[in-house]
CSV table of C-alpha atoms in Angstrom, one decimal:
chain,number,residue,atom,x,y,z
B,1,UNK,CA,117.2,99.5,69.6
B,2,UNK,CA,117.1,96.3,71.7
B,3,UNK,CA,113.7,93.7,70.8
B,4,UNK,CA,114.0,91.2,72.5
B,5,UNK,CA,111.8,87.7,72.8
B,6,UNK,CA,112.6,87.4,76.4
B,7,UNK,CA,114.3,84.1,77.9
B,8,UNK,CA,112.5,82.3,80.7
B,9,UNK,CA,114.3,81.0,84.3
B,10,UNK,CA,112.9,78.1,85.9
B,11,UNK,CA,112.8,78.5,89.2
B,12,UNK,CA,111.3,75.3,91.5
B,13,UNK,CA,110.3,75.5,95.2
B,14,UNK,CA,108.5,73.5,97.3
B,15,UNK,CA,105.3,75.3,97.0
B,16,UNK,CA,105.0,75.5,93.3
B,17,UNK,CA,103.0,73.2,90.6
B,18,UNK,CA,103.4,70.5,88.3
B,19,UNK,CA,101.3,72.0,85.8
B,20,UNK,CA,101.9,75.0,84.1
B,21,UNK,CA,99.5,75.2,81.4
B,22,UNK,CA,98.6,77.5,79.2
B,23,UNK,CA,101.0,79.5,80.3
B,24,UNK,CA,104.2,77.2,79.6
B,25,UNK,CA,104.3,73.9,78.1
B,26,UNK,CA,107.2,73.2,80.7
B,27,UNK,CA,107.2,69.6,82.3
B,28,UNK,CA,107.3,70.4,85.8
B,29,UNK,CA,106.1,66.6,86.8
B,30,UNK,CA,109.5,65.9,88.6
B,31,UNK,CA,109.9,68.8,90.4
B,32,UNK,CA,107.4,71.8,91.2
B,33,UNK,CA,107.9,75.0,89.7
B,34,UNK,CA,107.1,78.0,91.2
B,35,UNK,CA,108.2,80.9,89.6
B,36,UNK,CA,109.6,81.9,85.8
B,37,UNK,CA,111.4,84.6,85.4
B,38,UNK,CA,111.5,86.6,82.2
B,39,UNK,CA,114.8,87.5,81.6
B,40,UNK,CA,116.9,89.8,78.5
B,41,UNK,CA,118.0,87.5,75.9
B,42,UNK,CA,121.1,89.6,75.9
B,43,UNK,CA,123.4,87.9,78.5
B,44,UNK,CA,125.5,90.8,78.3
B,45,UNK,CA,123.0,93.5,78.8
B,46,UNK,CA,123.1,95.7,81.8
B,47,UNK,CA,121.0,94.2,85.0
B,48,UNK,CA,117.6,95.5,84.1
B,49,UNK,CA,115.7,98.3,86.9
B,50,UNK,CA,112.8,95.4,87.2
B,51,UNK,CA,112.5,91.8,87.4
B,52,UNK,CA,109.0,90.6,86.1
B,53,UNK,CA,107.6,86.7,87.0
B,54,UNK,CA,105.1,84.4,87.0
B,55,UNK,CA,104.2,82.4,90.5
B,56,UNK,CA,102.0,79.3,90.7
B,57,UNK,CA,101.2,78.3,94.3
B,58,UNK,CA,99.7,75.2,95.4
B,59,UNK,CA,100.7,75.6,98.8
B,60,UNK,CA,101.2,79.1,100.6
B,61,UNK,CA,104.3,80.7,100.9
B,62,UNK,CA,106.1,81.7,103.5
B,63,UNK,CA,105.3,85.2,105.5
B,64,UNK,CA,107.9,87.3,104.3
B,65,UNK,CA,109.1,91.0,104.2
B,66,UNK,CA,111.0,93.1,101.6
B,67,UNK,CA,113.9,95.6,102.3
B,68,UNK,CA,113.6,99.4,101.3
B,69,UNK,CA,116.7,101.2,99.2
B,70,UNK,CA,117.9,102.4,102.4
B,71,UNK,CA,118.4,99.0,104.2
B,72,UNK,CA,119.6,97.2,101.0
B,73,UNK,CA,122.2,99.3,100.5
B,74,UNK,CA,123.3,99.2,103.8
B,75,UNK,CA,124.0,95.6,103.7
B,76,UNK,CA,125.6,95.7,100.7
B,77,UNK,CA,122.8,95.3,98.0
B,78,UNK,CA,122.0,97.9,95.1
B,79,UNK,CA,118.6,98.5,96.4
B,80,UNK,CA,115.4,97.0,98.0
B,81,UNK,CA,112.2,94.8,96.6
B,82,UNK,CA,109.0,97.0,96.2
B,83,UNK,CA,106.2,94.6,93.9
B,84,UNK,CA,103.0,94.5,92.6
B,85,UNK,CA,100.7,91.6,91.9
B,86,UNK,CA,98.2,91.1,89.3
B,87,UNK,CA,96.1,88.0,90.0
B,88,UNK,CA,95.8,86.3,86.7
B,89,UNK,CA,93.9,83.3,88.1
B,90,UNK,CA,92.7,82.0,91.9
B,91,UNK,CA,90.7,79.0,92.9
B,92,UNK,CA,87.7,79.7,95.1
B,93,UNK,CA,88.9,80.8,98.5
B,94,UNK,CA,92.3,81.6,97.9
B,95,UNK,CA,93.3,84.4,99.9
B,96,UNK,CA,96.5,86.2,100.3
B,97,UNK,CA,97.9,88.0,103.1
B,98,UNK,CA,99.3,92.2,103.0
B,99,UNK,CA,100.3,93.9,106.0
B,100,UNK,CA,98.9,93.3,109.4
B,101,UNK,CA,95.5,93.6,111.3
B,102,UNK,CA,97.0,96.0,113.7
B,103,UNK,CA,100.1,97.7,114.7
B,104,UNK,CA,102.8,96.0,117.2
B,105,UNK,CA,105.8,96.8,118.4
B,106,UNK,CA,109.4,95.2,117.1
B,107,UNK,CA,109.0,93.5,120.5
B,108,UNK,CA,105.4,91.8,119.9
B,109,UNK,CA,106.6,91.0,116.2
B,110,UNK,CA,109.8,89.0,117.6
B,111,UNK,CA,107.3,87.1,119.5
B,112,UNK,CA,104.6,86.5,116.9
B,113,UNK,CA,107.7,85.0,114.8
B,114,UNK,CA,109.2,83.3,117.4
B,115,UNK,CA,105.9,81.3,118.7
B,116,UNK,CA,104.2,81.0,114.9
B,117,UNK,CA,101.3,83.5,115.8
B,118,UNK,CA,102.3,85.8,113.1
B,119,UNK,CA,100.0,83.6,111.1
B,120,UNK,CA,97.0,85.1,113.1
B,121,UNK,CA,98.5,89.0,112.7
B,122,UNK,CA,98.4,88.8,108.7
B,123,UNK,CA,95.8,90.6,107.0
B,124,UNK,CA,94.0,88.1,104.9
B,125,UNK,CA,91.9,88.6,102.7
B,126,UNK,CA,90.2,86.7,99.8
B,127,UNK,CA,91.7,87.6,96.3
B,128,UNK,CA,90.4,86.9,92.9
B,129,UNK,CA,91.1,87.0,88.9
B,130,UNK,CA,92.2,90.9,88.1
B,131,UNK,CA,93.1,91.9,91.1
B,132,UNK,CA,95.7,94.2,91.2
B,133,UNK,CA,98.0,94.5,94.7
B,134,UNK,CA,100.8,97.3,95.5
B,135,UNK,CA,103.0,95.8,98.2
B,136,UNK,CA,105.8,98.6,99.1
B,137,UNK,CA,108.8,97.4,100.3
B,138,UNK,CA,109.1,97.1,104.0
B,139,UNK,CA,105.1,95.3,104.4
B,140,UNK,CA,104.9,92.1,105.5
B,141,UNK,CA,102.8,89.4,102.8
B,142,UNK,CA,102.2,86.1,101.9
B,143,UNK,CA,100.8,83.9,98.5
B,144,UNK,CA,98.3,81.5,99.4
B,145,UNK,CA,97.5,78.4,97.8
B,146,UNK,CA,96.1,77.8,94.2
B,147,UNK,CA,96.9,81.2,92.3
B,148,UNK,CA,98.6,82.7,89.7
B,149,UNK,CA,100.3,85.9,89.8
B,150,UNK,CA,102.2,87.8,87.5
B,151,UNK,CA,104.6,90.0,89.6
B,152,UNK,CA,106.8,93.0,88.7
B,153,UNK,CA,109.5,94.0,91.2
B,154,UNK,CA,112.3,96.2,91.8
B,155,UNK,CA,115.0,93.8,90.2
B,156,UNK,CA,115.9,91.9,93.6
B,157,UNK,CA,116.1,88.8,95.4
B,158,UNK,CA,116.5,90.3,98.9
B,159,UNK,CA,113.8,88.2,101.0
B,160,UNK,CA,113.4,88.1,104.6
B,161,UNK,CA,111.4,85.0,105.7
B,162,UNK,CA,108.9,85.3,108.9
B,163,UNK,CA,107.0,82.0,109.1
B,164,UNK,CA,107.4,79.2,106.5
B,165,UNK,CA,104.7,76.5,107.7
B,166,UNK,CA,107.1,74.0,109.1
B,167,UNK,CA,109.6,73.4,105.7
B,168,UNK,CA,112.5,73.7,107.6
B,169,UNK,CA,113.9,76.7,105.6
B,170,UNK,CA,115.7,79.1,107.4
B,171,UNK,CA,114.1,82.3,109.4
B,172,UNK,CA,115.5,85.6,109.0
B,173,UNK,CA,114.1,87.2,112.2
B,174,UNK,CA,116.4,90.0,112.7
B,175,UNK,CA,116.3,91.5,109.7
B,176,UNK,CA,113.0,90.8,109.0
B,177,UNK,CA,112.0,92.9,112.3
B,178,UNK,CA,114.4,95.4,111.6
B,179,UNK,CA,112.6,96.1,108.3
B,180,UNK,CA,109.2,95.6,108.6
B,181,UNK,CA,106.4,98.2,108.7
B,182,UNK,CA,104.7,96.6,111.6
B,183,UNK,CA,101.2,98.1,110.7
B,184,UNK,CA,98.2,97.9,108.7
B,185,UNK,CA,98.5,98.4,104.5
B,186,UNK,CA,96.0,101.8,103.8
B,187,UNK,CA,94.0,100.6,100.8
B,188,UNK,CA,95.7,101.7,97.3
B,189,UNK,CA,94.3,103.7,94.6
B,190,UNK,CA,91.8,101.9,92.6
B,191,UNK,CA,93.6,100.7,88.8
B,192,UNK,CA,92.3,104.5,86.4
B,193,UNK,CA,91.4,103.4,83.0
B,194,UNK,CA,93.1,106.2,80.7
B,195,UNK,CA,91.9,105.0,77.6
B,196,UNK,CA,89.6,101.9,76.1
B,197,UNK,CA,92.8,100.3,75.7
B,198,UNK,CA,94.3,101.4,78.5
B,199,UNK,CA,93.7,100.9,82.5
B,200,UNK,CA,97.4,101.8,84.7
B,201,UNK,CA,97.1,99.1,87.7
B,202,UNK,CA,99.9,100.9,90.3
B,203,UNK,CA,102.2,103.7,89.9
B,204,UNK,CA,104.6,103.7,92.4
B,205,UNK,CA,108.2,105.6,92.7
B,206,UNK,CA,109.5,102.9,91.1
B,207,UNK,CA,107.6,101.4,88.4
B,208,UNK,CA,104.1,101.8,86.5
B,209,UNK,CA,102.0,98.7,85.9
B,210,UNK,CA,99.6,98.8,82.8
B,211,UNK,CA,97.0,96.7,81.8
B,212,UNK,CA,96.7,96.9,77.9
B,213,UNK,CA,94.1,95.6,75.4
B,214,UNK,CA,94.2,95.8,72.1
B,215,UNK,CA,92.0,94.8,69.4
B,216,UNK,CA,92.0,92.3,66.6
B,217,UNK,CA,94.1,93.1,63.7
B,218,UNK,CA,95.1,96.7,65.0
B,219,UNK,CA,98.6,98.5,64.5
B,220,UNK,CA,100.4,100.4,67.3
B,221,UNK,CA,103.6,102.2,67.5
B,222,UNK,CA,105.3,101.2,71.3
B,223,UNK,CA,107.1,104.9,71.9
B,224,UNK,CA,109.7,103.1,74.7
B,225,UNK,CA,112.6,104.9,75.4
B,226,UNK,CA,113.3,103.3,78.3
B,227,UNK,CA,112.9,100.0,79.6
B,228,UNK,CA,109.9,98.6,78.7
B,229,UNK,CA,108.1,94.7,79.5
B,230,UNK,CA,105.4,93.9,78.0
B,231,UNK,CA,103.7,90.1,79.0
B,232,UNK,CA,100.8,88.9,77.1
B,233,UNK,CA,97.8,87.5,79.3
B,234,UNK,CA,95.4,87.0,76.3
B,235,UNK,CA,95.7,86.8,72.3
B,236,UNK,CA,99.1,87.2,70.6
B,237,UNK,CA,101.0,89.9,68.5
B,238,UNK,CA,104.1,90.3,66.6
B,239,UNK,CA,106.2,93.4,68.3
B,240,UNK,CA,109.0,93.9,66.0
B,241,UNK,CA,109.9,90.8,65.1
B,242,UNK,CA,108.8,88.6,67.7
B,243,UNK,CA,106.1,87.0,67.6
B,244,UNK,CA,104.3,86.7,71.5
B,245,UNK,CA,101.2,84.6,72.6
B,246,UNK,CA,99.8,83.6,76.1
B,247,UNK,CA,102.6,83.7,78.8
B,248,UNK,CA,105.7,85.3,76.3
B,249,UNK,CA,107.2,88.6,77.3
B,250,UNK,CA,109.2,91.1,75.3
B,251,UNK,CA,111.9,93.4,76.2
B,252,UNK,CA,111.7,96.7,74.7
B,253,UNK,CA,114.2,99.6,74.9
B,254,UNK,CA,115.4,102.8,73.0
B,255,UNK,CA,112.6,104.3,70.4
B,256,UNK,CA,109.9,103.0,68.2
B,257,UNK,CA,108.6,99.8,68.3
B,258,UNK,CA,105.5,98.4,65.9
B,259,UNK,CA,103.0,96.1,67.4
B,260,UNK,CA,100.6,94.2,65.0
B,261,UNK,CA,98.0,92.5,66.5
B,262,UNK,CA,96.6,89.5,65.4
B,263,UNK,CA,93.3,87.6,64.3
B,264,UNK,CA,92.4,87.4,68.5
B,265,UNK,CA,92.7,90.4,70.5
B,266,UNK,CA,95.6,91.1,72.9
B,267,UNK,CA,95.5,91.4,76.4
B,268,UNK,CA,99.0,92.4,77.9
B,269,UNK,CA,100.6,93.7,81.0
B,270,UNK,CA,103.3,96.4,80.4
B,271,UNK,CA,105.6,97.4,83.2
B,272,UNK,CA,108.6,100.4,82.9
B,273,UNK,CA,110.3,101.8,85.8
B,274,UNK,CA,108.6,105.1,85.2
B,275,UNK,CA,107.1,107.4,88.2
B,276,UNK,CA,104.5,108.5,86.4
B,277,UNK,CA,102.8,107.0,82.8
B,278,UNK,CA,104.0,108.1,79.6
B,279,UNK,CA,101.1,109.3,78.2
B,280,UNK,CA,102.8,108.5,74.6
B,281,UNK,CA,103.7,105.7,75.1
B,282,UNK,CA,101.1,103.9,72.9
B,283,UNK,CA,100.1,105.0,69.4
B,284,UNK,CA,97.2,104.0,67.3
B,285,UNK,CA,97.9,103.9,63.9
B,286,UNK,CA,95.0,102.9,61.0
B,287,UNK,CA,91.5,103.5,61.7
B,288,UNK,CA,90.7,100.6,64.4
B,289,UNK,CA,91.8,103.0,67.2
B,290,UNK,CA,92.7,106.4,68.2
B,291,UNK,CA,95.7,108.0,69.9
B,292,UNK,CA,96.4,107.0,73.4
B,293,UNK,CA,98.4,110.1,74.3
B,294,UNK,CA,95.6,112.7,74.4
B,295,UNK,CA,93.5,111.7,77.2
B,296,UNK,CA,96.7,110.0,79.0
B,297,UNK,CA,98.0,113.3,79.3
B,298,UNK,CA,95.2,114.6,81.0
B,299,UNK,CA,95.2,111.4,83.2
B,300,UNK,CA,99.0,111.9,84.2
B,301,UNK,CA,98.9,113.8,86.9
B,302,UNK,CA,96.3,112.1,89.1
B,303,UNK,CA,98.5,109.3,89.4
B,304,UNK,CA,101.1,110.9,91.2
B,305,UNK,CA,100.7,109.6,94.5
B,306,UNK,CA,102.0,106.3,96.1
B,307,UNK,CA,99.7,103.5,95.1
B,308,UNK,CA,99.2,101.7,98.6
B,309,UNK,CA,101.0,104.2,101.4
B,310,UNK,CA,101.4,102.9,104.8
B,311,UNK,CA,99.3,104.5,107.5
């Protein structure tokens, strides 16, 4: 049954940070990073369903769209990019932007590219530590400037650039319009705590996306049959046999997995490319806690829906 500690990709871009403390102790001095991915150890090991990240933004990135399954394909790629944020940290008045104030036509989009006013059509709004943001593929977004974000995606890199603030990168106009949901986002369901330990941030047709918090000195058995990451926020844990602390993430796949917790408590996000949550997923074993899977169960099948449909 695969562990494993997972590896981390650097990833620089114009609009990332020189700092990336405490969540790596990578000198980005030279050359701003902006993204790390957490990757399988196993170089060999199939392409995993999702792709999970960390971003750090000083400056805001460029409006930018996602393609669907259907689109991907079609142009050759295995499938589309639906995401979901979880602010881990924002300065005051950092703001992101998710779909648009109003519908347009393709024709009006083309134009708001072309002339930079697509700035003006974004939806912004202000965003702040646990915030949790489903963005289906298809809606048009943006990062602003001074947050952190851990993202989990449908594992591609299939980006269509609408506006990128004058740094000369290139525009992907057609294809951006030609995807786009030119329309307001409808507000998502609101994260549903299952358990004391438990709160599920988005379940999409895709993925789920868990918060989890455990406490000090507990033991858990992780019930993960399939894909399963797990990215500590808070605290640190040994899971198997890796020991995690602040910004680590662990691959888990194929059965049982133990989790011991340690003197601090752990705060973790836990993604799987479930439709629904497993309500066993998570069991308490000792006296610190109780089992998750009771009152998950009865949770299940309010979750159903599409976190974050278009209207």
């Amino acid at each position: 049954m695969p562990i494993e500690h997972a590896s981390v990709r650097v990833v620089h871009k114009p609009w990332g940070v020189s700092d990336l403390q405490p969540w790596s102790s990578i000198d980005a001095a030279g050359d701003p990073v902006g993204e790390l991915w957490f990757e399988r150890a196993d170089k060999d090991a199939p392409v995993p369903a999702l792709l999970l990240k960390l971003l750090f933004t000083s400056e805001p990135l460029s409006i930018q769209v996602h393609p669907d399954d259907t689109f991907a394909r079609a142009m050759g790629m295995p499938n589309g990019k639906s995401e979901a944020w979880y602010i881990v940290s924002a300065k005051p008045n950092a703001k992101i932007g998710v779909g648009l104030k109003h519908r347009v036509t393709p024709q009006e989009l083309r134009a708001s590219i072309r002339n930079g006013s697509i700035v003006e059509l974004v939806h912004w709004r202000p965003v702040a530590k646990g915030d949790v943001i489903f963005i289906p593929a298809g809606t048009i977004h943006a990062l602003g400037a001074g947050i952190v974000v851990a993202e989990i995606q449908q594992h591609s890199d299939a980006t269509f650039r609408l506006f990128d603030y004058g740094r000369g990168r290139e525009l992907h106009e057609d294809d951006g319009v030609a995807v786009a949901s030119a329309w307001p986002l409808r507000a998502a369901r609101s994260p549903t705590r299952v358990t004391d330990q438990r709160t599920v941030l988005v379940a999409s047709p895709y993925f789920v996306f868990e918060k989890l918090e455990l406490p000090e000195g507990s033991s858990w058995a992780l019930l993960a049959e399939r894909e399963t990451w797990i990215l500590v926020l808070d605290g640190h844990a040994a899971i198997g046999l890796a020991a995690v602390s602040v910004g680590e993430a662990v691959f888990v796949s194929g059965g049982r997995t133990s989790i011991e917790v340690g003197a601090n408590w752990l705060m973790a996000l836990v993604a799987d490319p479930a439709i629904v949550p497993v309500a066993s997923l998570w069991q308490a074993l000792g006296e610190k806690s109780t089992n998750l899977a009771p009152r998950a169960a009865g949770i299940v099948p309010q979750l159903t829906g599409i976190a974050g449909a278009r209207t």
